[in-house]
Amino acid sequence: MERQTTTAPQLRVLCVPELLDMIFSFLDDKDNITNACVSKAWSSIALDKVWRHVEDTNRLFSLLAPLEPMSPGTYPGPKTRFHFSTPPTTTGWMIFLKYARRVRSLTYDDFMSTEGHLCTLDASVFDTIARTRTTLDILPNNKTLSWKSDPQLLQYTVLFLHPNLREMTITLLPPRVSVPAEPPMELYQPIFLDLLARSPNILLLDVRSLVPSQVIMPILVECLPSLRKLRKLVVPQYYITSSVVQAVSALEDLDCIEFQYQPPQSVLQVANVRPFDPNCEEGAFPSLSDISLTAGFEDVARFLEQKHSPRKLTMLFVESFQIENPPDFEFLLTAVVDRCPLMEQLCILSEVDASDVVPAPSPEDALTYAHIQGVLAMPALRHLELHHQYPLSITHAEICDLAQKVSSRIEVLILNCEPAYIASSSLTLQALLPFAEHCPKLQHLALFMNASAADIPIPPPNDPFPTFQSLTRFWAGTSLIAEEGPVALFLSLLLPLSCTIDSGITWSQDETERRSRVIERGTWDTIRARCKKWCKVQEMVPLLVRLRMEERERGGRVRREVEDLRMRTDVLMAERVVKGGDGCVLQ
């Protein structure tokens, strides 16, 4: 048997760097380490993939010198600490720098587990690196740094700061040892001062903190104005205060300010954003397009109405710490319409309190169509999300008008599908029909409805219901439901096969949820029971949709066969009236 050899075209393909880079990006580190041993051409590309994103700092620094675990009892805490068994040599640094120049992202997590055990580097490792390094920038091409450690190790971030760094994520934790009161500001201030001095060209700053905000806020207010090229700022929920907004208002390139949820905040931290009244000067926020705020609706509305408030906003997320009344809700929406003509995504979340039995709302308590209809006319709006304590008071005729107003552009529409009062709703499943008919781009729809079998509409003969063209998610929230079967049958007439049906709440007793709340036991049991029924609907609908698709396909085949038989019959009947002798055809 002749030995098969690789043809020249195949060799050329396997030597194209761009193609190899694409192929290696789909492989894990183990495979790419093997690829690095194939040839010099492959080695450089494969090693770039292996070392581009470093999350195991033990593996990285073991290139300098062997790392070994320290003897138990020589350090506090349950974590296994590693240190250098021998000091790094010049040769070790030459080997290290060969790979260090390939690093583009470094993550150091002092609480990362390995095989079920907490493993971390001892402070002596960083001291040795600082003392023996042969170059100032040990990761010269690194663009992203993420650091999570005890405050005592924060000082070592300075080893990885340099002018080319573009993204910084820092997690601030309280000290391991107890302190008489709150931790001193001096524990955390040096990291931000080092950032200003060594990485002034940072584009993204993500600050995550479990430290009381009154310790960190003065540091941020002092340092943020000096990050002149900052484009995105991410901070904990109650850190976007009046002083912080004023501090960043003059940054010319700042495009996004957002907050991240974290464990429940204290009352003292909520007080940081009460009131919210930044005083901005002329030329403020020249590039800001995306902002997230936790504040009262009235305060945010007055902020937007200021003469020098941001005018280029395309995304606004506002979450209030209190149950907002409908007039303040309308006041905020009116301010958005008047001051933010480019708005594309608008999310307005009032506080939801179900810690006790929620009484039925009075007419003045509930949002109505009149409160929200102004925002529906915004020409660029494609994402609208509204949450309130009580269900939206809206008629079917108003739902039809709403669907027609947003028909050409809306992609996400969440209309208060998870209120705290869940005993009744003015909407039925019939409310879905206008959106199926008028909103071809709608991808995500959420409504609070009464999905009663008695209110399910029946399609007229030979006039089927309109179907959703682009819907991928229908969120029922805490909608009422009695029987799963009729609801599933109706939804199978409207929803595409790829659409998922979800239920439940985003405010829950689980601290991992974005809004953790205490819920009254009866309300919680009712929500769980409804979610179980909606889960059964989700299981049935895809089967019913497939069945209807098969029925339509069979019906189409039958119609085509009938049409074919009709044509054949017409041909045969025409032949019977043809006279054979003179070829004359009788009409």
C-alpha angles and dihedrals in degrees: 000000000000118000112246116231130198112261122236095250090055091050091051092051092051090051098054105108095207093053093046090050090054093047095047091050088070093054130082126241094265093057093044092051087057090047090053089063095056101078143328091261092054095039098068094047094044094047090051088059094046095052102030095094114030117191098151104069091177090065092047097050094041084074086072098050137331116289121214134179117261120240114272113258095033093093136035125252135031097280120109108238124207129205137175112279088204130015116263114262131210089260089052090053091050090054092045095051090051088067099027092069088063095059115108100164129032125189121188114186115176088197099049113131126222117198090341095311129105108241127182141163118258118238088246089069092061092042090053092048091051092048100045104034116125096206134038096233107050092180100034097170099041113127103177129047125184118183130183119168146119113292090254091067097045091091090068093066085084088076090066101040118104138146094268095059110115107173129040128184115183126181114203116206132182117255119275091233119066118253128206093249132343118341113272119258090234089074092066107024097079094063091058094044090050089049091055093048100043106025107030092149095067113146101187127035118185114184118189117183143180090176119104108272094232087068097051102033097075090051093052093046090052098045107034097073089060095058091087097174097046113137104173131030122190120184138158118286101267096038096085095090133154092266094050092049090050091048094057098035093097097050104117098205100039107127105163138034115180140158132219126219118243137166116320114299125231123245088250091060092048087055089063091077097041107122106017107200114140115182107219126193130221113295094025120159098006093174106021112131104154128046134163120198139182106206144106115293093237092053092050091048091053090048091054091048093056116114093241101037119129112287101181098063115144096166127040125176117183125177119182125211091215139051102269122215120232095252092058089045089054091044090058094045090049091052090051091051093048100041107027108052093160095057114143104161122036123177118177116180123183120195113273116209119188096152088118135024106294113226121224111276123250118230089262094054101059129075114245135198089259090062095056107027094091093066092051091074095061104123098218100039112124102150122051124171124175128177128182142162094252133042118268110266102222136139128226090250089055090049088055090051091047092051092051093049094054097031101113100048116016116117103161123032120173111173108186096293095166110047122163091238104069104162098100145004134197091218129080133188087277087076088076094065098073091051092049090050102042108026111067094164096050110126103164124033127177126180137162106229145158102245095195119161089224091062098047109119121230118225114242117245114280090001110092123195117266114259131220111258102195107014113135100165134032112188114198094182108188096337118159116255132172108170121030098198101063091042091052092048091053095046091049087064092057111028126079119235092254094056118108124208116220134181138177137071139288091211106070146139090262111101090210090067118095092247114030113198137167109246128202110252097239092048091048092051091049092051092049092050092051092047090055090054093047089050089057089050089053090053094050102042099068090051091050092046091052090048092052091048090053090047091052090048092050091045090052091052091049092050091049091050091048091049090049091051091048091053091048091049091050090052093050093047090050091052092054093061094050113106113221102212108055098018091236115154117212112225 
